[in-house]
CSV table of C-alpha atoms in Angstrom, one decimal:
chain,number,residue,atom,x,y,z
X,527,UNK,CA,105.7,54.0,-88.4
X,528,UNK,CA,105.5,51.0,-86.5
X,529,UNK,CA,105.7,47.5,-88.0
X,530,UNK,CA,101.7,47.2,-87.5
X,531,UNK,CA,101.3,50.4,-89.2
X,532,UNK,CA,103.6,49.3,-91.9
X,533,UNK,CA,102.1,45.9,-92.5
X,534,UNK,CA,98.9,46.6,-92.6
X,535,UNK,CA,96.7,45.1,-95.1
X,536,UNK,CA,96.5,47.9,-97.7
X,537,UNK,CA,94.8,45.7,-100.5
X,538,UNK,CA,92.6,48.5,-102.2
X,539,UNK,CA,89.9,45.9,-103.0
X,540,UNK,CA,89.2,45.9,-99.3
X,541,UNK,CA,88.7,47.9,-96.5
X,542,UNK,CA,91.4,48.8,-94.0
X,543,UNK,CA,88.7,47.0,-90.8
X,544,UNK,CA,90.5,44.1,-89.9
X,545,UNK,CA,90.1,41.3,-91.7
X,546,UNK,CA,87.9,39.0,-90.1
X,547,UNK,CA,89.2,35.6,-89.7
X,548,UNK,CA,88.2,33.1,-92.5
X,549,UNK,CA,89.2,29.7,-94.2
X,550,UNK,CA,90.1,29.4,-98.0
X,551,UNK,CA,88.2,27.6,-100.5
X,552,UNK,CA,90.1,24.8,-103.1
X,553,UNK,CA,88.5,26.1,-105.6
X,554,UNK,CA,87.9,30.4,-104.4
X,555,UNK,CA,90.5,33.6,-105.8
X,556,UNK,CA,92.7,33.5,-103.1
X,557,UNK,CA,92.8,36.0,-100.3
X,558,UNK,CA,94.2,39.8,-101.8
X,559,UNK,CA,96.3,40.9,-99.8
X,560,UNK,CA,99.9,43.8,-99.5
X,561,UNK,CA,102.7,43.1,-97.3
X,562,UNK,CA,105.5,44.3,-96.0
X,563,UNK,CA,108.3,41.4,-96.3
X,564,UNK,CA,112.3,40.6,-96.6
X,565,UNK,CA,112.0,42.4,-100.5
X,566,UNK,CA,109.8,45.0,-99.5
X,567,UNK,CA,105.3,45.6,-100.2
X,568,UNK,CA,104.7,43.1,-102.0
X,569,UNK,CA,101.5,42.2,-103.5
X,570,UNK,CA,99.7,38.3,-104.1
X,571,UNK,CA,99.2,39.6,-107.3
X,572,UNK,CA,103.1,40.6,-108.0
X,573,UNK,CA,102.7,37.5,-108.7
X,574,UNK,CA,100.0,37.1,-110.9
X,575,UNK,CA,101.1,34.8,-113.8
X,576,UNK,CA,103.6,33.1,-111.3
X,577,UNK,CA,102.0,29.3,-108.8
X,578,UNK,CA,103.1,30.5,-105.5
X,579,UNK,CA,103.5,28.2,-102.2
X,580,UNK,CA,102.2,30.9,-99.8
X,581,UNK,CA,103.7,29.1,-96.4
X,582,UNK,CA,103.6,30.2,-92.7
X,583,UNK,CA,105.9,28.9,-90.1
X,584,UNK,CA,105.1,29.2,-86.6
X,585,UNK,CA,108.3,31.7,-85.4
X,586,UNK,CA,111.8,32.5,-86.3
X,587,UNK,CA,114.7,30.7,-84.7
X,588,UNK,CA,113.3,28.2,-83.7
X,589,UNK,CA,115.1,25.1,-84.6
X,590,UNK,CA,112.0,23.0,-86.9
X,591,UNK,CA,111.4,26.5,-88.3
X,592,UNK,CA,115.2,26.2,-90.0
X,593,UNK,CA,115.7,23.4,-91.1
X,594,UNK,CA,111.9,24.0,-92.9
X,595,UNK,CA,113.3,27.1,-94.4
X,596,UNK,CA,116.7,25.1,-95.6
X,597,UNK,CA,114.6,22.8,-96.8
X,598,UNK,CA,112.8,25.3,-99.0
X,599,UNK,CA,115.4,28.1,-100.0
X,600,UNK,CA,116.7,24.2,-100.9
X,601,UNK,CA,113.9,23.4,-102.9
X,602,UNK,CA,114.1,27.4,-104.7
X,603,UNK,CA,115.3,26.7,-107.9
X,604,UNK,CA,113.5,23.4,-108.4
X,605,UNK,CA,110.2,25.6,-107.9
X,606,UNK,CA,111.4,28.6,-110.3
X,607,UNK,CA,111.7,26.5,-112.7
X,608,UNK,CA,108.6,25.0,-112.2
X,609,UNK,CA,107.2,28.8,-112.7
X,610,UNK,CA,107.0,28.8,-108.5
X,611,UNK,CA,107.5,31.3,-106.0
X,612,UNK,CA,108.5,29.8,-102.6
X,613,UNK,CA,106.6,33.2,-100.3
X,614,UNK,CA,106.2,33.1,-96.1
X,615,UNK,CA,105.8,33.4,-93.5
X,616,UNK,CA,105.4,34.1,-89.8
X,617,UNK,CA,104.0,36.4,-87.0
X,618,UNK,CA,107.8,38.3,-87.0
X,619,UNK,CA,109.5,41.5,-86.5
X,620,UNK,CA,110.8,42.6,-90.7
X,621,UNK,CA,114.3,43.1,-88.5
X,622,UNK,CA,113.3,39.8,-86.6
X,623,UNK,CA,113.4,38.1,-90.2
X,624,UNK,CA,116.2,40.0,-91.5
X,625,UNK,CA,118.2,38.9,-87.9
X,626,UNK,CA,117.3,34.8,-89.0
X,627,UNK,CA,118.1,34.9,-92.4
X,628,UNK,CA,121.1,36.4,-91.4
X,629,UNK,CA,121.7,34.1,-89.1
X,630,UNK,CA,120.9,30.9,-91.7
X,631,UNK,CA,123.2,32.5,-94.0
X,632,UNK,CA,125.8,31.9,-90.9
X,633,UNK,CA,125.4,29.3,-89.5
X,634,UNK,CA,124.4,27.1,-92.5
X,635,UNK,CA,125.9,28.5,-95.3
X,636,UNK,CA,122.7,29.5,-97.4
X,637,UNK,CA,120.5,32.6,-98.4
X,638,UNK,CA,116.8,31.9,-98.6
X,639,UNK,CA,116.4,33.2,-101.8
X,640,UNK,CA,112.3,34.2,-100.9
X,641,UNK,CA,110.5,36.5,-99.0
X,642,UNK,CA,109.3,36.5,-96.1
X,643,UNK,CA,106.2,38.6,-94.8
X,644,UNK,CA,106.8,40.3,-91.4
X,645,UNK,CA,102.6,40.2,-90.6
X,646,UNK,CA,102.8,41.5,-87.2
X,647,UNK,CA,99.7,41.8,-86.3
X,648,UNK,CA,98.3,39.0,-88.1
X,649,UNK,CA,96.2,40.3,-91.2
X,650,UNK,CA,97.7,38.3,-93.6
X,651,UNK,CA,97.3,35.0,-91.4
X,652,UNK,CA,94.5,36.0,-89.7
X,653,UNK,CA,92.4,36.1,-93.8
X,654,UNK,CA,94.0,33.0,-94.7
X,655,UNK,CA,92.6,31.0,-91.5
X,656,UNK,CA,97.3,30.4,-91.0
X,657,UNK,CA,96.9,30.2,-86.4
X,658,UNK,CA,95.3,27.7,-84.7
X,659,UNK,CA,94.4,28.7,-81.1
X,660,UNK,CA,94.3,25.0,-80.1
X,661,UNK,CA,97.1,24.6,-80.8
X,662,UNK,CA,98.4,28.4,-79.5
X,663,UNK,CA,96.7,32.2,-81.0
X,664,UNK,CA,100.8,34.0,-80.7
X,665,UNK,CA,101.9,31.7,-83.5
X,666,UNK,CA,101.3,30.2,-87.1
X,667,UNK,CA,100.7,27.0,-88.4
X,668,UNK,CA,103.1,25.5,-91.2
X,669,UNK,CA,100.5,25.4,-93.7
X,670,UNK,CA,101.3,25.9,-97.1
X,671,UNK,CA,98.7,27.8,-99.8
X,672,UNK,CA,99.9,26.6,-103.7
X,673,UNK,CA,98.4,29.5,-105.1
X,674,UNK,CA,97.8,29.6,-109.5
X,675,UNK,CA,98.6,31.8,-112.1
X,676,UNK,CA,94.7,33.0,-112.0
X,677,UNK,CA,95.4,33.3,-108.6
X,678,UNK,CA,92.9,31.0,-107.7
X,679,UNK,CA,93.5,28.8,-104.6
X,680,UNK,CA,94.6,24.6,-106.4
X,681,UNK,CA,95.8,23.4,-102.6
X,682,UNK,CA,95.9,23.5,-98.2
X,683,UNK,CA,98.8,22.0,-95.5
X,684,UNK,CA,98.3,22.3,-92.2
X,685,UNK,CA,101.6,20.9,-90.6
X,686,UNK,CA,101.2,20.9,-86.0
X,687,UNK,CA,104.1,22.6,-84.5
X,688,UNK,CA,106.2,20.0,-83.6
X,689,UNK,CA,105.7,18.6,-87.7
X,690,UNK,CA,108.3,19.6,-89.6
X,691,UNK,CA,107.2,19.3,-93.9
X,692,UNK,CA,108.8,17.4,-96.2
X,693,UNK,CA,109.6,19.3,-99.3
X,694,UNK,CA,109.6,16.6,-101.9
X,695,UNK,CA,105.1,16.6,-100.7
X,696,UNK,CA,105.5,20.0,-102.6
X,697,UNK,CA,107.7,19.0,-105.1
X,698,UNK,CA,104.9,16.4,-106.0
X,699,UNK,CA,102.2,18.5,-105.6
X,700,UNK,CA,103.0,21.7,-107.6
X,701,UNK,CA,103.9,18.5,-110.4
X,702,UNK,CA,100.5,17.4,-110.6
X,703,UNK,CA,98.2,19.6,-110.7
X,704,UNK,CA,100.8,20.9,-113.3
X,705,UNK,CA,100.0,17.7,-114.7
X,706,UNK,CA,97.1,18.2,-114.1
X,707,UNK,CA,95.9,21.6,-115.9
X,708,UNK,CA,98.1,20.4,-118.8
X,709,UNK,CA,96.5,17.3,-119.8
X,710,UNK,CA,92.9,17.5,-118.1
X,711,UNK,CA,93.8,14.3,-115.8
X,712,UNK,CA,93.8,12.9,-112.3
X,713,UNK,CA,96.8,11.8,-110.3
X,714,UNK,CA,96.7,8.2,-108.1
X,715,UNK,CA,98.4,7.6,-105.0
X,716,UNK,CA,101.7,8.2,-104.9
X,717,UNK,CA,102.6,9.2,-108.0
X,718,UNK,CA,105.4,10.3,-109.5
X,719,UNK,CA,105.7,12.6,-112.9
X,720,UNK,CA,106.5,9.7,-115.7
X,721,UNK,CA,103.8,7.1,-113.7
X,722,UNK,CA,100.6,6.1,-115.5
X,723,UNK,CA,97.9,9.2,-114.4
X,724,UNK,CA,94.0,9.1,-113.9
X,725,UNK,CA,91.5,9.2,-116.7
X,726,UNK,CA,87.9,11.0,-115.0
X,727,UNK,CA,85.9,8.8,-114.8
X,728,UNK,CA,83.1,9.1,-117.5
X,729,UNK,CA,79.6,11.2,-116.8
X,730,UNK,CA,77.5,9.8,-119.9
X,731,UNK,CA,77.7,6.2,-121.2
X,732,UNK,CA,78.5,7.1,-124.3
X,733,UNK,CA,81.6,8.3,-122.5
X,734,UNK,CA,82.0,4.7,-120.6
X,735,UNK,CA,81.4,2.7,-124.1
X,736,UNK,CA,84.6,6.1,-126.0
X,737,UNK,CA,86.6,5.1,-123.3
X,738,UNK,CA,86.6,1.1,-123.5
X,739,UNK,CA,87.4,1.9,-126.8
X,740,UNK,CA,89.8,4.2,-126.1
X,741,UNK,CA,92.6,1.7,-125.5
X,742,UNK,CA,93.7,3.4,-122.0
X,743,UNK,CA,94.6,1.1,-119.3
X,744,UNK,CA,91.0,0.2,-117.5
X,745,UNK,CA,90.8,-2.1,-114.6
X,746,UNK,CA,86.6,-1.2,-115.0
X,747,UNK,CA,85.2,1.0,-116.5
X,748,UNK,CA,85.2,3.4,-114.4
X,749,UNK,CA,88.8,2.8,-113.6
X,750,UNK,CA,91.3,3.3,-116.2
X,751,UNK,CA,94.9,4.8,-117.1
X,752,UNK,CA,96.8,5.9,-119.5
X,753,UNK,CA,100.9,7.2,-120.0
X,754,UNK,CA,101.1,10.6,-121.1
O,89,UNK,CA,111.5,46.3,-102.7
O,90,UNK,CA,112.4,49.0,-101.0
O,91,UNK,CA,114.1,50.9,-104.1
O,92,UNK,CA,115.4,54.1,-102.6
O,93,UNK,CA,117.7,53.6,-99.5
O,94,UNK,CA,118.2,55.8,-96.8
O,95,UNK,CA,119.2,58.9,-98.1
O,96,UNK,CA,117.5,59.4,-101.0
O,97,UNK,CA,119.9,57.2,-103.0
O,98,UNK,CA,119.4,53.7,-105.5
O,99,UNK,CA,119.2,50.4,-103.9
O,100,UNK,CA,120.9,48.3,-106.4
O,101,UNK,CA,117.3,46.5,-107.5
O,102,UNK,CA,116.4,50.2,-108.5
O,103,UNK,CA,118.6,51.4,-110.6
O,104,UNK,CA,118.9,47.4,-112.2
O,105,UNK,CA,114.7,48.2,-113.7
O,106,UNK,CA,115.9,52.4,-114.4
O,107,UNK,CA,118.4,50.8,-116.1
O,108,UNK,CA,116.5,48.5,-117.7
O,109,UNK,CA,114.1,50.8,-118.6
O,110,UNK,CA,115.2,52.4,-121.9
O,111,UNK,CA,112.3,52.5,-124.3
O,112,UNK,CA,108.7,52.3,-122.1
O,113,UNK,CA,108.4,48.7,-121.3
O,114,UNK,CA,106.2,46.2,-119.3
O,115,UNK,CA,107.0,44.4,-116.0
O,116,UNK,CA,107.2,41.2,-118.7
O,117,UNK,CA,111.0,43.3,-120.3
O,118,UNK,CA,112.3,44.7,-117.3
O,119,UNK,CA,111.8,41.1,-115.9
O,120,UNK,CA,113.4,39.5,-118.6
O,121,UNK,CA,116.2,42.4,-119.1
O,122,UNK,CA,117.5,42.8,-115.2
O,123,UNK,CA,117.0,38.4,-114.8
O,124,UNK,CA,114.3,39.4,-111.6
O,125,UNK,CA,111.5,37.4,-110.5
O,126,UNK,CA,107.9,38.6,-112.6
O,127,UNK,CA,106.8,39.3,-109.1
O,128,UNK,CA,109.9,41.4,-107.4
O,129,UNK,CA,109.5,43.4,-110.6
O,130,UNK,CA,106.3,44.6,-109.9
O,131,UNK,CA,106.0,45.1,-106.8
O,132,UNK,CA,110.2,47.2,-108.1
O,133,UNK,CA,108.1,49.7,-110.1
O,134,UNK,CA,105.1,49.8,-108.4
O,135,UNK,CA,107.7,51.7,-105.7
O,136,UNK,CA,109.2,53.5,-108.2
O,137,UNK,CA,105.8,54.7,-109.7
O,138,UNK,CA,105.3,55.8,-105.5
O,139,UNK,CA,108.9,57.6,-105.2
O,140,UNK,CA,107.7,59.8,-108.0
O,141,UNK,CA,110.8,58.0,-110.4
O,142,UNK,CA,109.3,56.3,-113.4
O,143,UNK,CA,105.4,57.3,-114.5
O,144,UNK,CA,103.7,54.8,-116.3
O,145,UNK,CA,100.9,54.9,-119.4
O,146,UNK,CA,98.9,52.3,-121.2
O,147,UNK,CA,100.9,50.8,-118.7
O,148,UNK,CA,104.6,50.5,-120.0
O,149,UNK,CA,106.5,52.4,-117.8
O,150,UNK,CA,109.8,55.5,-118.3
O,151,UNK,CA,112.0,56.8,-115.8
O,152,UNK,CA,110.8,60.4,-115.4
O,153,UNK,CA,113.1,62.9,-115.1
O,154,UNK,CA,114.2,62.9,-111.4
O,155,UNK,CA,114.7,59.3,-111.9
O,156,UNK,CA,116.8,59.9,-114.7
O,157,UNK,CA,118.7,62.4,-112.8
O,158,UNK,CA,119.6,59.0,-110.0
O,159,UNK,CA,120.8,57.3,-112.2
O,160,UNK,CA,122.9,59.5,-113.5
């Protein structure tokens, strides 16, 4: 069986027809898929109950992607402590992925602990709008999709082919999203864990009065922070 | 997960999962016993079920006679 055949999207809720190009929306269900990976066939639904960072890279055996894989491998344990799993993807074959992972181990001494989707026929890349034809019609851009334990798309990041991503920002983003879920707050620019958070703006006059009495650090009625 | 090798033998992870099914178990139970990530256990148990090495009843997995024989 060819890679294209084995990598075919087999979601039981979706027809076998090639998926239409699309872009997930924040707050909506992440598109379901089943794909061949370096850890065997995996469905998105297998991650239910954990956060997923689904990220694409342009191609195996390329220098920027290699630096990114080293960086993602470096944060994998930190992410797992946060109940987050990494899932890579590129439009390459399983054999290419395996050879590259082995090469990274050989040349850099680093194990790649997460699965990588071999999306040879672009099915998952198409579902997630990972190909930017203005840059390349045959490679995925450097996309990141943060999917929560309920399978909802919570954040998306797109970087061009030339520019490696910042994995510290991905951890910061996860921390911010999890803080929002746990405490019902928002997080300001450049927020890091331990810093004050934003109390969501009031929506009624009653809320405004209650807020002003609540002891928050308010610059104005709509701009209040608090420590957690 | 690739639970079954080219010669029909169990892979290391498949062996771990089958061994962990000492009684009907959920994927969460198996993940806890094997220290494998839950997503890998779900994918692996599905593959083992497709290979008729485990059966699932009421969301709990049990080895089949064939699965037990491969463990021996």
